[in-house]
Coordinates of C-alpha atoms (C1' of nucleotides) in Angstrom, one line a residue:
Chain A
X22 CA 141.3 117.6 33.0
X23 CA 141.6 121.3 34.7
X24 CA 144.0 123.4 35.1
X25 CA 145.3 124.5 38.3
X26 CA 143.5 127.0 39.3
X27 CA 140.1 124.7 38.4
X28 CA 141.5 121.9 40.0
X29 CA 142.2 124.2 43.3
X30 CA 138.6 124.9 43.1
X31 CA 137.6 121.9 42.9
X32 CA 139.1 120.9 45.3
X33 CA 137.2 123.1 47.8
X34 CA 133.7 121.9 46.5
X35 CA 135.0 118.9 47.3
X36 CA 136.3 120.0 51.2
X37 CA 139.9 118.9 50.4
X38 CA 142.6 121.2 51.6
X39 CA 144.6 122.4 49.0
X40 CA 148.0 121.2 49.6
X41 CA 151.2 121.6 47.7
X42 CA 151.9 118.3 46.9
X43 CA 148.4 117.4 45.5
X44 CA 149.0 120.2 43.2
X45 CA 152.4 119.0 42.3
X46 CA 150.6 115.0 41.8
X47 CA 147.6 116.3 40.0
X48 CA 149.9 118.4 38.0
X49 CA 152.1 115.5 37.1
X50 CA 149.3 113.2 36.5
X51 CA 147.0 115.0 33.6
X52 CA 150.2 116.2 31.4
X53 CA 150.8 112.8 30.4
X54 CA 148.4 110.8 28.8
X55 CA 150.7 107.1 29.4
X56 CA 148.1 106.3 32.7
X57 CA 151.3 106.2 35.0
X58 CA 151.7 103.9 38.4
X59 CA 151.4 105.7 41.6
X60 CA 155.6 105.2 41.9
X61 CA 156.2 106.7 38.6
X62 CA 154.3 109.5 39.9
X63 CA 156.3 110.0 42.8
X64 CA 159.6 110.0 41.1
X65 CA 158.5 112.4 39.1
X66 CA 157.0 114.9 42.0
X67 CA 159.9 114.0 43.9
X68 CA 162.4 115.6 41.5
X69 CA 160.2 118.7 42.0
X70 CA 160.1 118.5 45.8
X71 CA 162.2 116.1 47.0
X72 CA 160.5 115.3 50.7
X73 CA 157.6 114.0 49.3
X74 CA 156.6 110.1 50.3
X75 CA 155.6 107.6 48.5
X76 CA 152.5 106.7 51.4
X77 CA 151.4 110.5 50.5
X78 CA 151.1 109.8 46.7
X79 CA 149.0 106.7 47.4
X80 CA 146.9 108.2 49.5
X81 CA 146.4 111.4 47.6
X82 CA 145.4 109.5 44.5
X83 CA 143.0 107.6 46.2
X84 CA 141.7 110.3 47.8
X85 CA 141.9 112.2 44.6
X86 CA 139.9 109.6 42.6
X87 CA 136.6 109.4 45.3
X88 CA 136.4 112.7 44.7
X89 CA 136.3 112.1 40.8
X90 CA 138.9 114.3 40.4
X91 CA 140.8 111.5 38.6
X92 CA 140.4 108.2 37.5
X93 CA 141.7 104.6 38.7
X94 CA 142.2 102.4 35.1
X95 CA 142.6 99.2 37.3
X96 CA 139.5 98.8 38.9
X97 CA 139.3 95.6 40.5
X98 CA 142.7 95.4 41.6
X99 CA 142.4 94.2 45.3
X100 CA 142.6 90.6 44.3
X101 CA 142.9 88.6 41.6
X102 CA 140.1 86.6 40.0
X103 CA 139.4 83.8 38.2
X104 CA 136.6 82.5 35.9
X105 CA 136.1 79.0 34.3
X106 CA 133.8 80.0 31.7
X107 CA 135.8 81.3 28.4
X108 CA 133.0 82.0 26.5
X109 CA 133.3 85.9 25.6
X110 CA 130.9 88.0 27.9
X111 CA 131.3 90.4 30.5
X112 CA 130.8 91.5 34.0
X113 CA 128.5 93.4 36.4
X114 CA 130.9 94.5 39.3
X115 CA 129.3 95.6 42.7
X116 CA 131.4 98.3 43.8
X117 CA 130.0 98.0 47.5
X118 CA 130.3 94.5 47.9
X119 CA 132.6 93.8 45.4
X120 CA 130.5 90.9 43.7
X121 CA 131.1 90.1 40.0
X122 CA 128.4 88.6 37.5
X123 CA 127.6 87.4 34.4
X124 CA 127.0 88.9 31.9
X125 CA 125.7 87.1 28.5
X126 CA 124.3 89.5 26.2
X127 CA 124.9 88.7 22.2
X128 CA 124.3 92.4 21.5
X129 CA 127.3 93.1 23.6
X130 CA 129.8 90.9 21.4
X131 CA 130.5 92.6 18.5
X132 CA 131.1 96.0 18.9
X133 CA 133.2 97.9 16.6
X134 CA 136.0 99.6 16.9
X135 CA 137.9 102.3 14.6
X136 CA 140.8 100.7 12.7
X137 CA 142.3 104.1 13.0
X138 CA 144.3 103.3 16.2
X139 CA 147.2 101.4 14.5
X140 CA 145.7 98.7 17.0
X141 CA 145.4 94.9 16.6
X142 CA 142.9 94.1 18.5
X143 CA 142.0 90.3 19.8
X144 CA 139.2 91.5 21.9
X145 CA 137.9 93.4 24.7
X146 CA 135.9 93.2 27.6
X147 CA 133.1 95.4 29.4
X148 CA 132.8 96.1 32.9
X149 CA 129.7 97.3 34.3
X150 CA 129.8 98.8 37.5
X151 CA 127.1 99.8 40.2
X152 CA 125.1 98.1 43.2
X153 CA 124.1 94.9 42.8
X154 CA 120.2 94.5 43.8
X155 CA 120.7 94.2 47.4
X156 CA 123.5 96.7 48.0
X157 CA 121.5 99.2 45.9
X158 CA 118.6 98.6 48.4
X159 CA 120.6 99.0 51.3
X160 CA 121.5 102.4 49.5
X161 CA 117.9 103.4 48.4
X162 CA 114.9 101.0 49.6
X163 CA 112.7 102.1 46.7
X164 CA 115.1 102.4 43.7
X165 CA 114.0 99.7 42.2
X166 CA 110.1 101.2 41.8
X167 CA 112.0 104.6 40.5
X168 CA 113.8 102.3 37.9
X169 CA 110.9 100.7 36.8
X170 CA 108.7 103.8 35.8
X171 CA 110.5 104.1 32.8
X172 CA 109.2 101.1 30.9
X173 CA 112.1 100.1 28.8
X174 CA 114.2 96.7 29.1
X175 CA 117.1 97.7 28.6
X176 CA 119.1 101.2 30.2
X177 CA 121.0 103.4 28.4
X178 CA 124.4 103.5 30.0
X179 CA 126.6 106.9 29.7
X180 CA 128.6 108.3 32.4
Chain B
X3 CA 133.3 75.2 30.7
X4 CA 134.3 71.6 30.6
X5 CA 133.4 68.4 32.6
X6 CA 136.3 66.4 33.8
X7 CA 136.9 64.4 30.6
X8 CA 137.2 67.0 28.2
X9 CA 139.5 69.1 30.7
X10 CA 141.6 65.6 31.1
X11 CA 141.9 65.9 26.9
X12 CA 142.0 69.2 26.8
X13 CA 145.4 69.4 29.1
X14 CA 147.0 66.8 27.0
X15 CA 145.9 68.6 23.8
X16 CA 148.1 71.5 25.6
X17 CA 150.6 69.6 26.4
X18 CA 150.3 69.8 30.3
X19 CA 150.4 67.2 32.7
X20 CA 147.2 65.9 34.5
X21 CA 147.6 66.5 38.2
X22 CA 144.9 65.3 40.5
X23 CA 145.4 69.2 41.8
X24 CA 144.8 70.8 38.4
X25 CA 141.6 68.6 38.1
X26 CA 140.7 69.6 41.9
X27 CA 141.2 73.1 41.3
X28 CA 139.4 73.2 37.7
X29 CA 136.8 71.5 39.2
X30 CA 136.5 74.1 42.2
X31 CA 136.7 76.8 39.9
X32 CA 133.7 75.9 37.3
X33 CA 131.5 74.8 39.8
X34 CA 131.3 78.4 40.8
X35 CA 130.0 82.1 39.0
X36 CA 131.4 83.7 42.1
X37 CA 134.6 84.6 40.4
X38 CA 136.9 83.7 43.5
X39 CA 140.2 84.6 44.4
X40 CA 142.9 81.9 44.6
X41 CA 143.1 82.1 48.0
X42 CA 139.4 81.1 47.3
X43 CA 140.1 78.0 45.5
X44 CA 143.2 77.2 48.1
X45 CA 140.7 76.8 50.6
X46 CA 138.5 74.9 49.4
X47 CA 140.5 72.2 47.3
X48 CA 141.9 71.9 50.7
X49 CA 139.4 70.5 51.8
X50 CA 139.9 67.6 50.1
X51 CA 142.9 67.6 49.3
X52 CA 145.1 68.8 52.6
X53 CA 148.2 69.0 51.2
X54 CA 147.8 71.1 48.2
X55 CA 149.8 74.5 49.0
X56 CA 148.8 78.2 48.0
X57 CA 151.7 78.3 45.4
X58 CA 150.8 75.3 43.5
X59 CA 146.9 77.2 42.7
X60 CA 148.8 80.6 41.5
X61 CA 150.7 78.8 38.9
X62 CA 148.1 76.6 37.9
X63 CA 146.0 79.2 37.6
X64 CA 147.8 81.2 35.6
X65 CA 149.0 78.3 33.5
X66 CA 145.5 77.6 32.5
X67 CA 144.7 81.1 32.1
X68 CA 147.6 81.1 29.7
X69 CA 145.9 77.8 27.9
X70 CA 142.2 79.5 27.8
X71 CA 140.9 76.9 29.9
X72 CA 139.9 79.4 32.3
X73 CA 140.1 83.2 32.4
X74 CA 141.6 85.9 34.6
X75 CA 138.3 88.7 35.5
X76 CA 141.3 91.0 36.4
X77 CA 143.7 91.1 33.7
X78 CA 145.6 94.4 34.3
X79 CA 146.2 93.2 37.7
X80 CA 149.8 94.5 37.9
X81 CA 149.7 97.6 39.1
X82 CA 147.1 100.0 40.1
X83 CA 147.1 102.8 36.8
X84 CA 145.7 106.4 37.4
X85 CA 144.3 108.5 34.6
X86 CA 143.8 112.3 35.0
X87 CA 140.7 112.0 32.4
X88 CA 137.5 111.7 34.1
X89 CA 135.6 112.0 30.6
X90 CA 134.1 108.8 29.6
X91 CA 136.3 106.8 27.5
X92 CA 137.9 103.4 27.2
X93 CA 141.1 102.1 26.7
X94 CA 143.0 100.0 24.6
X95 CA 145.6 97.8 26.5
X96 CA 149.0 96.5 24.6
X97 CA 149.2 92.7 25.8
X98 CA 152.9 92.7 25.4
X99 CA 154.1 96.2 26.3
X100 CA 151.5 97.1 28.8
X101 CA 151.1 100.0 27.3
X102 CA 147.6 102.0 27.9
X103 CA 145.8 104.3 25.3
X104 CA 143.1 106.3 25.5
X105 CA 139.8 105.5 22.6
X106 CA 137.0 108.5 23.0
X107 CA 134.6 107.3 21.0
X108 CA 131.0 108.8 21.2
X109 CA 130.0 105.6 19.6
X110 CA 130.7 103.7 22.4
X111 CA 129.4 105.8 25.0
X112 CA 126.2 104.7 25.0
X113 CA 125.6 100.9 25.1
X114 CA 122.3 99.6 25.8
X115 CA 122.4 97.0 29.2
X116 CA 119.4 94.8 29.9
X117 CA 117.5 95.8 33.2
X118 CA 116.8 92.5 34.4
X119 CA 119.8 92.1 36.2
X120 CA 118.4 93.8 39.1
X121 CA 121.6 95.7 39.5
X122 CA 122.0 99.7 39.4
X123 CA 124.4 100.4 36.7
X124 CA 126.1 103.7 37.4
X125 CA 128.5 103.5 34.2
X126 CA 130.9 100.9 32.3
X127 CA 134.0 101.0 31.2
X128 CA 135.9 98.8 28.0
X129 CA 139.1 97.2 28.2
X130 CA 140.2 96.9 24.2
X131 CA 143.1 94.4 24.2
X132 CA 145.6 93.2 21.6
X133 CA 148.8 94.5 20.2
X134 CA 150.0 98.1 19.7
X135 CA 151.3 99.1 16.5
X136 CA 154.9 98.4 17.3
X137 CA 154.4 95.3 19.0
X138 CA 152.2 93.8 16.6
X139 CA 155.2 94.9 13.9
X140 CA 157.0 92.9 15.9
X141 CA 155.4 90.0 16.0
X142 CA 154.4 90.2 12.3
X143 CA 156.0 92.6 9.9
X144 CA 152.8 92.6 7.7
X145 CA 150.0 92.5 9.9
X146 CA 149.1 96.2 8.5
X147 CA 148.9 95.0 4.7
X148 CA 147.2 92.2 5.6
X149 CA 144.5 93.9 8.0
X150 CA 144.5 96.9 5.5
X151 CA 143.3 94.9 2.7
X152 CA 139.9 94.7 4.8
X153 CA 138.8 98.2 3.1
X154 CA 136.3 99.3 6.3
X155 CA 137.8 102.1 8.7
X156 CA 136.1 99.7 11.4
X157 CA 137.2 96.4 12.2
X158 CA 134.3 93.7 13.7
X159 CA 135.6 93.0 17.3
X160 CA 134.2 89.3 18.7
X161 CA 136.5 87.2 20.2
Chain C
dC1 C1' 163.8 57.5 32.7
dT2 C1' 163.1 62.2 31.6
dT3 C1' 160.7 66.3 32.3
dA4 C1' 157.0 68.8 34.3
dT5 C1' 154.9 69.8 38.5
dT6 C1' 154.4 70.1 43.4
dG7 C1' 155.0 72.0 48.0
dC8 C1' 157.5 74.3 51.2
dA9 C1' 159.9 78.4 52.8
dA10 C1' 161.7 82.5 51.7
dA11 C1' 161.7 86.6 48.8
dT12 C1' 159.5 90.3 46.5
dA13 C1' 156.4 93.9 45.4
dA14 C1' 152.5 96.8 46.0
dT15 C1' 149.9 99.0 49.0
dT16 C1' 148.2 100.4 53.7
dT17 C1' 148.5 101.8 58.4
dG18 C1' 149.8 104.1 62.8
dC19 C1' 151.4 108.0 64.6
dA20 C1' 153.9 112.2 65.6
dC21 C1' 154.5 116.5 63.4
dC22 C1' 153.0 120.2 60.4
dA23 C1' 150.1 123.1 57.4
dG24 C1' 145.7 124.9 55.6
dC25 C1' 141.7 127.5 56.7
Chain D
dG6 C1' 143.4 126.5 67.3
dC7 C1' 141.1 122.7 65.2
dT8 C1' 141.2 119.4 61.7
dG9 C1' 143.0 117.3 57.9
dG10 C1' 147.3 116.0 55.5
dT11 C1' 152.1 114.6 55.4
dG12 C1' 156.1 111.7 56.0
dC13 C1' 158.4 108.1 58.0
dA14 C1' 158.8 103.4 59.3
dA15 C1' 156.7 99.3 60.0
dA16 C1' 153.0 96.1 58.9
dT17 C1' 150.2 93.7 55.8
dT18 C1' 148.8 91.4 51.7
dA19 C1' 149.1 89.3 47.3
dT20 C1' 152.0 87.0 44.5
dT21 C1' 156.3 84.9 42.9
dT22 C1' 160.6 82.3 43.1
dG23 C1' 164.2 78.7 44.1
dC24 C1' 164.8 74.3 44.9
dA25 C1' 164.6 69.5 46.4
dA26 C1' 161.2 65.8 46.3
dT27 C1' 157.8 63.5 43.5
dA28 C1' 154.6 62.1 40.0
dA29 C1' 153.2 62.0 35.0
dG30 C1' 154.0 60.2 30.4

DNA sequence: CTTATTGCAAATAATTTGCACCAGC
DNA sequence: GCTGGTGCAAATTATTTGCAATAAG
């Protein structure tokens, strides 16, 4: 969350022109905290500076979150997709080839949450994102001898 | 994950019809872990079943998704959501009014994932779902009294 | 026989694309 | 001036809907 004249910066790291309108977006976007729709964004830009298109928002979000510079909540929204097995677990998602697996993992089933939120929660779900084996070896032919130098099982997982 | 006969009981337990479709499609779907698309399904029940039309495997998917016979991998599938935070944290989804809040929790920033997957895990993100505060009023004027009686500040979160 | 479900075609909704013009560096 | 970004309109893609015909219970 920067303000502008961080977010202007960092857009130059990043080789992105600076342009009035993804200031006005960017702007928009981080002084809310309700995770808005790429149309609610551009009505509100657009009262600002009325020429603006909706294709432009779009594409300046998108652009705006492969830079990291935001964040997309709705990951896996190309397509929908459907899974016969109801049992809880979760998902590995391949974000090069778009793959989705299974995940079974009992430690993963009961985590807990703080009551605090006013939430009632029914449940949740985890997704895991990253290469699967043979995208990430596409990407780096000896990751996997990297990985295994450190000799745990299991990974810790932060961002 | 049932086998013909106990999806057969199961619909009736629901109350929905048996349809040769709905058995074709639940069959095409559990056979499977590659999570596909409806389109996915289409094609394939149509193999043996040439008549079948797109239409008819959207709303019996979602009406068994509705049921639990199956699930949806991609449940905010709406709209695409942006988020100006690019700290990790997770988010607690309202089932009824969509709404999306934001949980930072250092707690659940570092879950351990078992290696053997194979894949490369770059980071994870939780999808808390249920009922906000005013939608679970709604739906239950007590649910607070009758959650706050539990006297932990955490609540256990399986499904 | 009554109601739920199907299948078609048409409608809708979100998002993307092509391209000419314009602005940042 | 070169390149990337914008804005418009049109195209595409996923999904939904209305409705008449049909099948399930």
């Amino acid at each position: 969350m920067l303000n502008v004249q961080e977010f202007i910066d960092a857009c130059r790291e990043c080789g992105l022109n600076v342009t009035y309108q993804r200031i006005l977006i960017y702007k928009s976007l981080v002084k809310t905290k309700t995770h808005p729709t790429a149309e609610e964004i551009y009505h509100e830009v657009k009262a600002e500076y009325p020429s603006i298109s909706l294709a432009t928002v779009y594409k300046t979000l998108e652009t705006l979150a492969e830079h990291d510079l935001i964040s997309k909540v709705t990951p896996l929204h190309d397509l929908a997709r459907y899974d016969g097995d109801t049992e809880q677990h979760h998902h590995l998602v391949c974000l090069k080839c778009r793959k989705i697996i299974d995940i079974h993992e009992e430690a993963l089933n009961n985590l807990k949450v703080p009551k605090e939120t006013g939430f009632k929660i029914e449940g949740y779900r985890i997704q895991f994102e990253g290469l699967c084996r043979q995208c990430a070896l596409e990407d780096d032919p000896n990751w996997e001898e990297t990985s295994a130098k450190s000799n745990e099982d299991t990974t810790f997982c932060g961002k």
